[in-house]
Amino acid sequence: MFISSENSPPCFKDFTLVMPAVAVGNVGQLSVDLIVSTLNMSRVGYMHTDCLIPMTGNNPYATSNENAEELHTPAEVYMAAELKLAVLQIRAPIIQSKSKKFRQLLVSWIKSSGFSRAVVLSSSQAYQRDDQQMKGIPLRYLVTPSLLKDSEDALKELSWREMERVSAYPGLTDANTEPRLYVPGGGITKGLYTDSCAEEIPLAVLILFCSEGDNIPDAFTLVNHLNDWLHLLDDPSQKPNKWKIPTSWNLLFGSGIPPALF
Amino acid sequence: MATFFGEVLSVYSRAVEEDEEEVDENEEDAEIRRELEEKREVHLHWSPEVSESLKSGNKLPCSDFILAVGHNAARFLSVYALSSENWDALGRAPKDNPAVLICQVTCYLAEDQLFQWTEKVFDCLQLRQLNVTVLSESSVSEFKTADYPSSSSAPFLRSLHSAAFSGKPVCKSLEQPNIVTGLQAAVLNHCEVHRIPSIVYQCYSDVIGPDSVTMETFKPTLTKLGKSIKLDPSPSADILRKIVRTTNIQSNLYI
């Protein structure tokens, strides 16, 4: 559940929420790191739950010695009041048996906080794409009926493609099997989307097709697409967008090489 | 996924498990799931007097809660703290200062039980003026640094503390991009969120298994604990030998 880290609880009414799905390549989480780091967002609370594997560490967005020694937990909420933006960052895997509970927790928190809309940054296995999905840019979107009306024009202008429904049994020409939503490697993405449709939550999902590896370029791709829609960065004419990489991204692939190796 | 040579490989993600399509659950499935969940519940067994006290709604008065996670941390406390004092097993608390609790955890705790364990234990403690110290250990191979850690640097200590902690750690703070996981992380998260002053001292060692040099690395934390409990600064070699059992050599191919 949400616990405020400030003396008075923050007000999220009419804010936009951006959050990641723990998905292939951790792309959503990396993108959220870029947003929090670049916009210098301040932490306003924790999502304290038994649904995530415990982990902890010092400030991943530290900019100096003064703010380096600040403890951070597996799920935290950050805020940029001037942009009416709140961000939930999730740093740990969701315990498998608790994924339904976690989705319910998120949905009820989004509802009770009064967010005007929620955007989920997610990813899906590139190798599982069907012929249709291999065309165009590797970005797809989903939007719940509650958000469709407000965002239809913007999405049309951006020429984004909606996530295609795929057949349940590819190759089988059985007329009875209806195409269904399938987000392989997306973690709780599909579940969260369908729950939000049922609960009439204005929610959008941005899905990037990718594979495991060095997913930093994928994170930049996803966050730039998000910026094209939400205009989070100040100067739209300045390309390329200047996203700030946080210190926690150091040594993503291990320590320095032992000199005795050579 | 197909490779250049035409073979098809399974692809695994480091982030997510294989998708499980949610099947509609019937009564029987729900019942089975509930039973399985019950089996995974954590149950605390206190001594009879403590159980009685807790049942009548009282919390355990506690000024210092010291948790040792792992064999070296636990044996360090056994040798330097518990051997020199008259302690009750209730959990343990010195007879003349009933407000210090020591907990030694050397068994494996599953990921989905860490949070629950922490909540249940802290539910029993009086939180006012509580200070928490956690001693834990990890392999030096888990420690990420730009300069490869040389063998002479291990074992060494690093600390992480909650915002409410106002003391001075006895070692360097854990540098980016390192993180702490396991029970020590669950306890520290709990303390951070509930504004309890707490600190984790994690020892990075290059030895697998209990080792007296690794145990000694926890000594500087004594200065902090020394205020609450009497400690033996130099235990006899006999005690040390008894505590450090040589690990069975299962294979002498690699000594």
Short mmCIF file of C-alpha atoms in Angstrom, two decimals:
data_model
loop_
_atom_site.label_atom_id
_atom_site.label_comp_id
_atom_site.label_asym_id
_atom_site.label_seq_id
_atom_site.Cartn_x
_atom_site.Cartn_y
_atom_site.Cartn_z
CA MET A 1 0.00 0.00 0.00
CA PHE A 2 1.08 3.61 -0.47
CA ILE A 3 2.89 5.17 2.51
CA SER A 4 3.91 8.80 2.27
CA SER A 5 7.53 9.65 3.03
CA GLU A 6 6.66 13.30 3.67
CA ASN A 7 4.95 14.74 6.72
CA SER A 8 1.77 15.40 4.78
CA PRO A 9 0.40 12.97 2.18
CA PRO A 10 0.79 14.19 -1.43
CA CYS A 11 -2.23 15.01 -3.57
CA PHE A 12 -2.34 13.26 -6.95
CA LYS A 13 -5.71 14.53 -8.14
CA ASP A 14 -5.70 15.11 -11.92
CA PHE A 15 -2.07 14.08 -12.19
CA THR A 16 -0.71 11.79 -14.91
CA LEU A 17 0.86 8.61 -13.59
CA VAL A 18 3.68 6.90 -15.45
CA MET A 19 4.72 3.45 -14.31
CA PRO A 20 6.68 0.50 -15.69
CA ALA A 21 5.71 -3.11 -16.12
CA VAL A 22 8.51 -5.47 -15.09
CA ALA A 23 8.94 -6.97 -18.55
CA VAL A 24 11.50 -8.31 -21.00
CA GLY A 25 14.72 -6.31 -20.98
CA ASN A 26 13.46 -4.23 -18.03
CA VAL A 27 12.84 -1.51 -20.64
CA GLY A 28 9.91 0.11 -18.82
CA GLN A 29 11.91 0.38 -15.62
CA LEU A 30 14.96 1.81 -17.41
CA SER A 31 12.73 4.39 -19.12
CA VAL A 32 11.24 5.41 -15.78
CA ASP A 33 14.78 5.78 -14.39
CA LEU A 34 15.50 8.26 -17.20
CA ILE A 35 12.35 10.25 -16.46
CA VAL A 36 13.00 10.50 -12.71
CA SER A 37 16.67 11.31 -13.22
CA THR A 38 16.20 13.93 -15.96
CA LEU A 39 13.26 15.75 -14.38
CA ASN A 40 14.97 15.61 -10.97
CA MET A 41 11.79 14.29 -9.41
CA SER A 42 11.49 14.00 -5.63
CA ARG A 43 10.34 10.91 -3.86
CA VAL A 44 7.01 11.36 -2.08
CA GLY A 45 6.21 7.85 -0.91
CA TYR A 46 6.71 4.09 -0.92
CA MET A 47 4.57 1.23 -2.20
CA HIS A 48 5.08 -1.06 0.79
CA THR A 49 3.92 -4.52 -0.25
CA ASP A 50 4.67 -8.22 0.17
CA CYS A 51 4.20 -8.72 -3.58
CA LEU A 52 7.76 -7.70 -4.51
CA ILE A 53 11.06 -9.41 -3.73
CA PRO A 54 12.81 -7.28 -1.07
CA MET A 55 15.85 -5.27 -2.08
CA THR A 56 17.34 -1.99 -0.97
CA GLY A 57 20.20 0.36 -1.71
CA ASN A 58 21.38 3.94 -1.59
CA ASN A 59 19.99 6.72 -3.78
CA PRO A 60 20.11 5.53 -7.42
CA TYR A 61 19.70 9.10 -8.67
CA ALA A 62 22.44 10.59 -6.47
CA THR A 63 24.01 13.72 -7.87
CA SER A 64 26.34 14.60 -5.00
CA ASN A 65 27.69 13.26 -1.70
CA GLU A 66 24.91 15.05 0.15
CA ASN A 67 22.07 13.08 -1.42
CA ALA A 68 23.97 9.81 -1.97
CA GLU A 69 23.16 8.22 1.37
CA GLU A 70 19.39 8.04 1.09
CA LEU A 71 17.76 4.63 1.36
CA HIS A 72 15.46 3.47 -1.44
CA THR A 73 12.98 0.59 -1.52
CA PRO A 74 11.66 -1.75 -4.26
CA ALA A 75 8.70 0.44 -5.24
CA GLU A 76 8.53 4.19 -4.80
CA VAL A 77 6.48 7.12 -6.03
CA TYR A 78 8.08 10.31 -7.34
CA MET A 79 6.42 13.62 -8.14
CA ALA A 80 6.97 16.67 -10.34
CA ALA A 81 4.16 18.97 -9.24
CA GLU A 82 4.79 21.63 -11.88
CA LEU A 83 4.23 19.04 -14.63
CA LYS A 84 1.31 17.40 -12.78
CA LEU A 85 3.29 14.20 -13.15
CA ALA A 86 3.73 11.29 -10.76
CA VAL A 87 5.93 8.31 -11.44
CA LEU A 88 5.92 4.89 -9.79
CA GLN A 89 9.21 3.02 -10.10
CA ILE A 90 9.36 -0.73 -9.51
CA ARG A 91 12.83 -2.13 -8.92
CA ALA A 92 12.24 -5.76 -8.04
CA PRO A 93 10.51 -8.76 -9.64
CA ILE A 94 6.93 -9.46 -8.66
CA ILE A 95 6.54 -12.67 -6.67
CA GLN A 96 4.78 -14.99 -9.13
CA SER A 97 2.02 -16.16 -6.82
CA LYS A 98 1.21 -12.57 -5.90
CA SER A 99 0.90 -10.97 -9.35
CA LYS A 100 -2.91 -10.83 -9.23
CA LYS A 101 -2.78 -9.23 -5.77
CA PHE A 102 -0.24 -6.69 -7.02
CA ARG A 103 -2.44 -5.73 -9.97
CA GLN A 104 -5.40 -5.24 -7.64
CA LEU A 105 -3.25 -3.07 -5.37
CA LEU A 106 -2.20 -0.89 -8.31
CA VAL A 107 -5.70 -0.56 -9.74
CA SER A 108 -7.22 0.43 -6.42
CA TRP A 109 -4.41 2.90 -5.70
CA ILE A 110 -4.78 4.53 -9.13
CA LYS A 111 -8.53 4.81 -8.57
CA SER A 112 -8.33 6.20 -5.04
CA SER A 113 -5.58 8.71 -5.88
CA GLY A 114 -7.66 10.40 -8.58
CA PHE A 115 -5.10 10.25 -11.40
CA SER A 116 -6.51 11.71 -14.62
CA ARG A 117 -4.69 9.00 -16.58
CA ALA A 118 -2.10 6.28 -16.10
CA VAL A 119 0.52 5.26 -18.65
CA VAL A 120 2.23 1.89 -18.37
CA LEU A 121 5.63 1.50 -20.07
CA SER A 122 6.12 -2.09 -21.09
CA SER A 123 7.89 -4.38 -23.52
CA SER A 124 7.27 -7.66 -25.29
CA GLN A 125 9.45 -10.40 -26.74
CA ALA A 126 10.54 -9.39 -30.26
CA TYR A 127 11.03 -12.99 -31.39
CA GLN A 128 7.34 -13.78 -30.76
CA ARG A 129 6.03 -11.19 -33.26
CA ASP A 130 3.84 -12.39 -36.05
CA ASP A 131 4.14 -11.10 -39.62
CA GLN A 132 1.93 -8.09 -38.97
CA GLN A 133 3.88 -7.02 -35.91
CA MET A 134 7.18 -7.05 -37.74
CA LYS A 135 6.06 -4.10 -39.84
CA GLY A 136 6.65 -0.48 -38.93
CA ILE A 137 8.25 0.87 -35.75
CA PRO A 138 8.50 -1.65 -32.89
CA LEU A 139 6.13 0.39 -30.71
CA ARG A 140 2.52 -0.51 -30.02
CA TYR A 141 -0.09 1.02 -27.75
CA LEU A 142 -3.19 -0.04 -25.89
CA VAL A 143 -5.76 2.29 -24.41
CA THR A 144 -8.76 1.55 -22.18
CA PRO A 145 -12.19 2.76 -23.33
CA SER A 146 -12.16 5.39 -20.54
CA LEU A 147 -9.09 7.07 -22.01
CA LEU A 148 -9.88 6.55 -25.70
CA LYS A 149 -12.01 9.66 -26.12
CA ASP A 150 -9.42 12.05 -24.64
CA SER A 151 -6.41 10.59 -26.38
CA GLU A 152 -7.81 9.56 -29.79
CA ASP A 153 -6.65 12.69 -31.61
CA ALA A 154 -3.17 12.69 -30.13
CA LEU A 155 -2.66 9.03 -30.96
CA LYS A 156 -3.88 9.56 -34.53
CA GLU A 157 -1.44 12.43 -34.98
CA LEU A 158 1.44 10.30 -33.74
CA SER A 159 0.46 7.51 -36.18
CA TRP A 160 1.05 4.86 -33.55
CA ARG A 161 -0.33 1.38 -34.11
CA GLU A 162 -2.56 -0.40 -31.69
CA MET A 163 -1.27 -3.72 -30.38
CA GLU A 164 -2.62 -6.34 -32.78
CA ARG A 165 -4.73 -9.22 -31.59
CA VAL A 166 -3.14 -12.51 -32.57
CA SER A 167 -4.67 -15.92 -33.07
CA ALA A 168 -4.42 -18.25 -30.10
CA TYR A 169 -3.10 -21.13 -32.20
CA PRO A 170 -1.07 -19.77 -35.10
CA GLY A 171 -1.24 -22.04 -38.10
CA LEU A 172 -4.56 -23.61 -37.12
CA THR A 173 -7.32 -22.35 -39.36
CA ASP A 174 -10.06 -22.91 -36.84
CA ALA A 175 -12.78 -20.34 -37.29
CA ASN A 176 -13.80 -20.67 -33.62
CA THR A 177 -10.61 -19.27 -32.12
CA GLU A 178 -10.93 -15.53 -31.89
CA PRO A 179 -7.81 -13.37 -32.06
CA ARG A 180 -6.82 -12.36 -28.58
CA LEU A 181 -4.47 -9.91 -26.86
CA TYR A 182 -1.09 -11.53 -26.26
CA VAL A 183 1.90 -9.73 -24.73
CA PRO A 184 4.64 -12.35 -24.34
CA GLY A 185 7.32 -11.27 -21.89
CA GLY A 186 5.14 -8.41 -20.70
CA GLY A 187 4.73 -9.54 -17.09
CA ILE A 188 1.53 -8.12 -15.64
CA THR A 189 0.87 -5.86 -18.67
CA LYS A 190 -2.05 -7.78 -20.15
CA GLY A 191 -3.63 -8.46 -16.75
CA LEU A 192 -3.30 -4.82 -15.69
CA TYR A 193 -4.82 -3.65 -18.97
CA THR A 194 -7.83 -5.98 -18.78
CA ASP A 195 -8.36 -5.15 -15.07
CA SER A 196 -8.27 -1.43 -15.92
CA CYS A 197 -10.83 -1.91 -18.71
CA ALA A 198 -13.11 -3.66 -16.24
CA GLU A 199 -12.63 -0.97 -13.57
CA GLU A 200 -13.03 1.90 -16.08
CA ILE A 201 -9.59 3.32 -15.37
CA PRO A 202 -8.20 5.74 -17.97
CA LEU A 203 -5.05 3.77 -18.74
CA ALA A 204 -2.73 3.54 -21.70
CA VAL A 205 0.05 1.04 -22.33
CA LEU A 206 3.10 1.61 -24.50
CA ILE A 207 4.76 -1.63 -25.58
CA LEU A 208 8.16 -1.88 -27.22
CA PHE A 209 9.22 -5.07 -28.99
CA CYS A 210 12.71 -5.99 -27.87
CA SER A 211 15.03 -8.81 -26.81
CA GLU A 212 17.17 -9.29 -23.71
CA GLY A 213 20.62 -7.76 -23.93
CA ASP A 214 21.86 -4.20 -23.58
CA ASN A 215 18.48 -2.54 -23.39
CA ILE A 216 19.65 1.01 -22.84
CA PRO A 217 18.92 2.02 -26.48
CA ASP A 218 15.44 0.48 -26.10
CA ALA A 219 14.85 2.58 -22.97
CA PHE A 220 15.77 5.73 -24.89
CA THR A 221 13.49 4.72 -27.77
CA LEU A 222 10.53 4.14 -25.46
CA VAL A 223 10.99 7.29 -23.43
CA ASN A 224 11.34 9.40 -26.59
CA HIS A 225 8.08 8.00 -27.92
CA LEU A 226 6.43 8.79 -24.58
CA ASN A 227 7.82 12.31 -24.76
CA ASP A 228 6.33 12.77 -28.24
CA TRP A 229 2.94 12.25 -26.62
CA LEU A 230 3.26 13.75 -23.14
CA HIS A 231 5.90 16.45 -23.85
CA LEU A 232 7.74 15.93 -20.57
CA LEU A 233 10.90 17.69 -21.68
CA ASP A 234 10.92 21.47 -22.00
CA ASP A 235 12.15 22.13 -25.48
CA PRO A 236 10.39 20.08 -28.17
CA SER A 237 12.56 21.55 -30.91
CA GLN A 238 15.81 20.38 -29.34
CA LYS A 239 16.62 16.98 -30.83
CA PRO A 240 18.02 14.62 -29.71
CA ASN A 241 16.27 14.78 -26.32
CA LYS A 242 18.64 15.22 -23.43
CA TRP A 243 17.89 12.43 -20.99
CA LYS A 244 20.14 12.10 -17.96
CA ILE A 245 21.52 8.67 -17.14
CA PRO A 246 21.44 7.94 -13.38
CA THR A 247 24.53 6.73 -11.45
CA SER A 248 22.83 3.41 -10.74
CA TRP A 249 23.34 2.46 -14.40
CA ASN A 250 27.09 2.06 -13.85
CA LEU A 251 28.57 -1.40 -14.24
CA LEU A 252 25.37 -2.93 -15.61
CA PHE A 253 27.36 -5.86 -16.92
CA GLY A 254 29.66 -6.45 -13.96
CA SER A 255 32.75 -5.13 -12.23
CA GLY A 256 35.97 -4.01 -13.83
CA ILE A 257 38.11 -6.69 -15.44
CA PRO A 258 40.73 -8.37 -13.21
CA PRO A 259 44.16 -7.30 -14.46
CA ALA A 260 45.53 -10.78 -13.80
CA LEU A 261 43.32 -12.04 -16.62
CA PHE A 262 45.78 -10.79 -19.22
CA MET B 1 14.38 -17.97 -31.43
CA ALA B 2 16.30 -19.11 -34.51
CA THR B 3 20.09 -18.79 -34.67
CA PHE B 4 22.28 -18.34 -37.71
CA PHE B 5 22.97 -22.05 -37.78
CA GLY B 6 19.28 -22.88 -38.07
CA GLU B 7 18.79 -24.23 -34.57
CA VAL B 8 15.88 -23.06 -32.47
CA LEU B 9 16.77 -21.97 -28.94
CA SER B 10 14.53 -21.24 -26.00
CA VAL B 11 14.67 -17.62 -25.00
CA TYR B 12 14.51 -16.62 -21.36
CA SER B 13 14.06 -13.19 -19.94
CA ARG B 14 15.99 -12.08 -16.86
CA ALA B 15 13.04 -9.86 -15.98
CA VAL B 16 9.96 -12.07 -16.24
CA GLU B 17 9.05 -15.71 -15.88
CA GLU B 18 7.26 -17.59 -18.65
CA ASP B 19 3.75 -16.25 -18.98
CA GLU B 20 1.06 -18.13 -17.18
CA GLU B 21 -2.32 -17.68 -18.78
CA GLU B 22 -4.80 -17.17 -15.99
CA VAL B 23 -7.13 -20.11 -15.93
CA ASP B 24 -10.58 -19.66 -14.48
CA GLU B 25 -10.41 -20.97 -10.95
CA ASN B 26 -13.14 -23.19 -9.58
CA GLU B 27 -13.91 -23.84 -5.91
CA GLU B 28 -11.50 -26.77 -5.71
CA ASP B 29 -8.62 -24.83 -7.30
CA ALA B 30 -9.19 -21.93 -4.95
CA GLU B 31 -9.22 -24.29 -1.97
CA ILE B 32 -5.96 -25.94 -3.04
CA ARG B 33 -4.35 -22.56 -3.56
CA ARG B 34 -5.46 -21.42 -0.11
CA GLU B 35 -4.03 -24.56 1.48
CA LEU B 36 -0.71 -24.08 -0.30
CA GLU B 37 -0.58 -20.47 0.86
CA GLU B 38 -1.26 -21.56 4.42
CA LYS B 39 1.67 -23.97 4.27
CA ARG B 40 3.93 -21.05 3.38
CA GLU B 41 2.82 -18.92 6.31
CA VAL B 42 5.46 -17.93 8.83
CA HIS B 43 4.75 -18.86 12.44
CA LEU B 44 6.72 -17.44 15.34
CA HIS B 45 7.32 -19.56 18.43
CA TRP B 46 8.20 -17.55 21.50
CA SER B 47 8.99 -18.88 24.99
CA PRO B 48 5.87 -19.45 27.16
CA GLU B 49 6.20 -16.22 29.22
CA VAL B 50 6.61 -14.11 26.10
CA SER B 51 3.71 -15.84 24.34
CA GLU B 52 1.49 -15.14 27.33
CA SER B 53 2.51 -11.49 27.41
CA LEU B 54 1.96 -11.07 23.67
CA LYS B 55 -1.44 -12.78 23.84
CA SER B 56 -2.64 -10.25 26.39
CA GLY B 57 -1.83 -7.48 23.96
CA ASN B 58 1.55 -6.36 25.34
CA LYS B 59 4.47 -5.76 23.02
CA LEU B 60 8.00 -6.82 23.91
CA PRO B 61 9.88 -3.86 25.34
CA CYS B 62 12.98 -3.46 23.20
CA SER B 63 15.55 -0.69 22.87
CA ASP B 64 17.91 -2.61 20.59
CA PHE B 65 17.07 -5.36 18.14
CA ILE B 66 20.17 -7.04 16.76
CA LEU B 67 19.66 -9.38 13.83
CA ALA B 68 22.40 -11.61 12.42
CA VAL B 69 21.75 -13.07 8.99
CA GLY B 70 24.10 -15.79 7.83
CA HIS B 71 26.60 -18.12 9.49
CA ASN B 72 29.47 -15.68 10.00
CA ALA B 73 27.26 -12.94 11.42
CA ALA B 74 25.46 -15.39 13.71
CA ARG B 75 28.67 -16.99 14.98
CA PHE B 76 30.26 -13.56 15.50
CA LEU B 77 27.43 -12.74 17.91
CA SER B 78 27.70 -16.17 19.57
CA VAL B 79 31.41 -15.70 20.22
CA TYR B 80 31.65 -12.01 21.06
CA ALA B 81 28.30 -11.27 22.67
CA LEU B 82 26.38 -14.31 23.75
CA SER B 83 29.24 -16.20 25.42
CA SER B 84 29.99 -13.38 27.87
CA GLU B 85 26.53 -12.62 29.14
CA ASN B 86 23.72 -14.31 30.93
CA TRP B 87 21.13 -14.52 28.23
CA ASP B 88 17.62 -15.98 28.21
CA ALA B 89 16.47 -17.88 25.21
CA LEU B 90 13.19 -16.33 24.35
CA GLY B 91 14.65 -15.16 21.63
CA ARG B 92 17.55 -13.93 23.74
CA ALA B 93 17.78 -11.00 26.12
CA PRO B 94 20.36 -10.33 28.84
CA LYS B 95 18.89 -10.85 32.28
CA ASP B 96 19.97 -7.48 33.62
CA ASN B 97 18.98 -5.44 30.55
CA PRO B 98 15.77 -6.94 29.26
CA ALA B 99 15.47 -4.47 26.42
CA VAL B 100 18.03 -6.01 24.05
CA LEU B 101 16.96 -8.73 21.66
CA ILE B 102 19.35 -10.78 19.56
CA CYS B 103 18.08 -12.88 16.67
CA GLN B 104 20.29 -15.26 14.70
CA VAL B 105 19.05 -16.45 11.33
CA THR B 106 21.15 -19.10 9.64
CA CYS B 107 18.46 -20.98 7.74
CA TYR B 108 17.13 -20.28 4.27
CA LEU B 109 14.12 -17.99 4.06
CA ALA B 110 12.17 -18.04 0.78
CA GLU B 111 11.63 -14.75 -1.09
CA ASP B 112 7.90 -14.78 -0.46
CA GLN B 113 8.37 -15.26 3.29
CA LEU B 114 10.85 -12.44 3.97
CA PHE B 115 8.27 -9.65 4.16
CA GLN B 116 5.93 -11.75 6.29
CA TRP B 117 8.68 -12.76 8.74
CA THR B 118 9.68 -9.14 9.19
CA GLU B 119 6.13 -7.90 9.74
CA LYS B 120 5.37 -10.64 12.27
CA VAL B 121 8.53 -10.06 14.31
CA PHE B 122 8.19 -6.28 14.37
CA ASP B 123 4.52 -6.63 15.31
CA CYS B 124 5.71 -8.14 18.59
CA LEU B 125 8.17 -5.36 19.42
CA GLN B 126 7.54 -2.04 21.11
CA LEU B 127 8.58 0.44 18.42
CA ARG B 128 9.13 3.54 20.57
CA GLN B 129 12.87 4.29 20.84
CA LEU B 130 13.73 1.07 19.05
CA ASN B 131 17.11 0.81 17.32
CA VAL B 132 17.79 -1.97 14.84
CA THR B 133 21.20 -3.31 13.82
CA VAL B 134 21.52 -6.02 11.19
CA LEU B 135 24.73 -7.95 10.54
CA SER B 136 24.78 -9.80 7.24
CA GLU B 137 27.20 -11.23 4.75
CA SER B 138 27.61 -11.70 1.04
CA SER B 139 30.18 -12.97 -1.41
CA VAL B 140 32.72 -10.44 -2.69
CA SER B 141 31.83 -11.61 -6.22
CA GLU B 142 28.47 -9.86 -5.73
CA PHE B 143 30.22 -6.55 -5.05
CA LYS B 144 30.39 -4.33 -8.11
CA THR B 145 33.20 -1.86 -8.45
CA ALA B 146 35.02 -0.24 -11.37
CA ASP B 147 38.38 -1.43 -10.07
CA TYR B 148 38.25 -5.18 -9.76
CA PRO B 149 38.31 -6.01 -6.02
CA SER B 150 41.67 -7.57 -5.27
CA SER B 151 41.87 -10.62 -3.00
CA SER B 152 43.59 -8.56 -0.29
CA SER B 153 40.63 -6.21 0.10
CA ALA B 154 38.19 -8.91 1.25
CA PRO B 155 36.62 -9.29 3.78
CA PHE B 156 35.31 -5.73 4.17
CA LEU B 157 32.22 -4.03 5.59
CA ARG B 158 29.69 -1.75 3.93
CA SER B 159 26.69 -0.09 5.56
CA LEU B 160 23.19 1.01 4.65
CA HIS B 161 20.93 2.89 7.04
CA SER B 162 17.37 4.15 7.22
CA ALA B 163 16.57 7.87 7.14
CA ALA B 164 15.71 7.84 10.86
CA PHE B 165 19.18 6.57 11.80
CA SER B 166 21.15 9.40 13.35
CA GLY B 167 24.36 7.66 14.42
CA LYS B 168 27.66 7.41 12.58
CA PRO B 169 28.27 4.17 10.66
CA VAL B 170 31.57 2.46 11.42
CA CYS B 171 32.37 1.83 7.75
CA LYS B 172 31.80 3.18 4.25
CA SER B 173 28.28 3.44 2.88
CA LEU B 174 27.35 0.98 0.14
CA GLU B 175 28.36 2.57 -3.15
CA GLN B 176 26.32 2.60 -6.36
CA PRO B 177 25.37 0.42 -8.15
CA ASN B 178 25.37 -2.15 -5.32
CA ILE B 179 22.18 -3.30 -3.65
CA VAL B 180 21.26 -5.52 -0.74
CA THR B 181 18.69 -8.31 -0.93
CA GLY B 182 17.31 -10.99 1.38
CA LEU B 183 16.15 -10.68 4.97
CA GLN B 184 18.46 -7.74 5.67
CA ALA B 185 16.75 -5.82 2.83
CA ALA B 186 13.26 -6.75 4.06
CA VAL B 187 14.09 -5.53 7.59
CA LEU B 188 15.71 -2.31 6.37
CA ASN B 189 12.75 -1.56 4.06
CA HIS B 190 10.35 -2.07 6.96
CA CYS B 191 12.39 0.26 9.17
CA GLU B 192 12.67 2.91 6.44
CA VAL B 193 8.93 2.95 5.78
CA HIS B 194 8.04 2.96 9.48
CA ARG B 195 10.77 5.50 10.38
CA ILE B 196 12.67 3.19 12.75
CA PRO B 197 16.40 4.00 13.13
CA SER B 198 18.23 1.03 11.68
CA ILE B 199 21.50 0.10 10.04
CA VAL B 200 22.72 -2.92 8.07
CA TYR B 201 26.39 -3.88 8.16
CA GLN B 202 27.11 -6.24 5.28
CA CYS B 203 30.42 -8.10 5.17
CA TYR B 204 31.77 -9.03 1.74
CA SER B 205 33.96 -12.09 2.01
CA ASP B 206 35.86 -14.26 -0.45
CA VAL B 207 35.46 -17.39 1.65
CA ILE B 208 32.49 -19.69 1.32
CA GLY B 209 31.29 -20.84 4.71
CA PRO B 210 32.10 -19.82 8.30
CA ASP B 211 35.53 -18.32 8.79
CA SER B 212 37.14 -16.56 11.77
CA VAL B 213 38.66 -13.73 9.70
CA THR B 214 35.25 -12.90 8.24
CA MET B 215 33.69 -13.06 11.72
CA GLU B 216 36.32 -10.66 13.08
CA THR B 217 35.42 -8.12 10.40
CA PHE B 218 32.22 -7.44 12.32
CA LYS B 219 34.26 -6.27 15.34
CA PRO B 220 34.01 -2.50 14.61
CA THR B 221 30.22 -2.81 14.93
CA LEU B 222 30.92 -3.74 18.58
CA THR B 223 31.47 -0.09 19.44
CA LYS B 224 27.86 0.58 18.53
CA LEU B 225 26.43 -2.48 20.25
CA GLY B 226 28.74 -2.10 23.26
CA LYS B 227 26.45 0.57 24.70
CA SER B 228 23.58 -1.86 25.12
CA ILE B 229 25.35 -5.10 26.00
CA LYS B 230 28.63 -6.26 27.53
CA LEU B 231 30.91 -7.72 24.87
CA ASP B 232 34.00 -9.89 24.98
CA PRO B 233 36.58 -8.00 22.88
CA SER B 234 38.98 -10.93 22.62
CA PRO B 235 37.41 -14.34 23.03
CA SER B 236 39.66 -17.32 23.73
CA ALA B 237 41.01 -19.42 20.87
CA ASP B 238 39.09 -22.40 22.30
CA ILE B 239 35.73 -20.71 21.84
CA LEU B 240 36.70 -19.67 18.32
CA ARG B 241 37.80 -23.18 17.41
CA LYS B 242 34.54 -24.67 18.72
CA ILE B 243 32.48 -22.23 16.70
CA VAL B 244 34.33 -22.53 13.41
CA ARG B 245 33.74 -26.09 12.36
CA THR B 246 35.78 -27.14 9.38
CA THR B 247 33.46 -27.70 6.48
CA ASN B 248 33.33 -31.28 5.31
CA ILE B 249 35.56 -31.78 2.33
CA GLN B 250 33.18 -33.36 -0.10
CA SER B 251 35.67 -33.39 -2.89
CA ASN B 252 39.39 -32.75 -2.57
CA LEU B 253 39.74 -31.96 -6.23
CA TYR B 254 39.59 -28.26 -5.36
CA ILE B 255 40.88 -27.42 -1.90
#
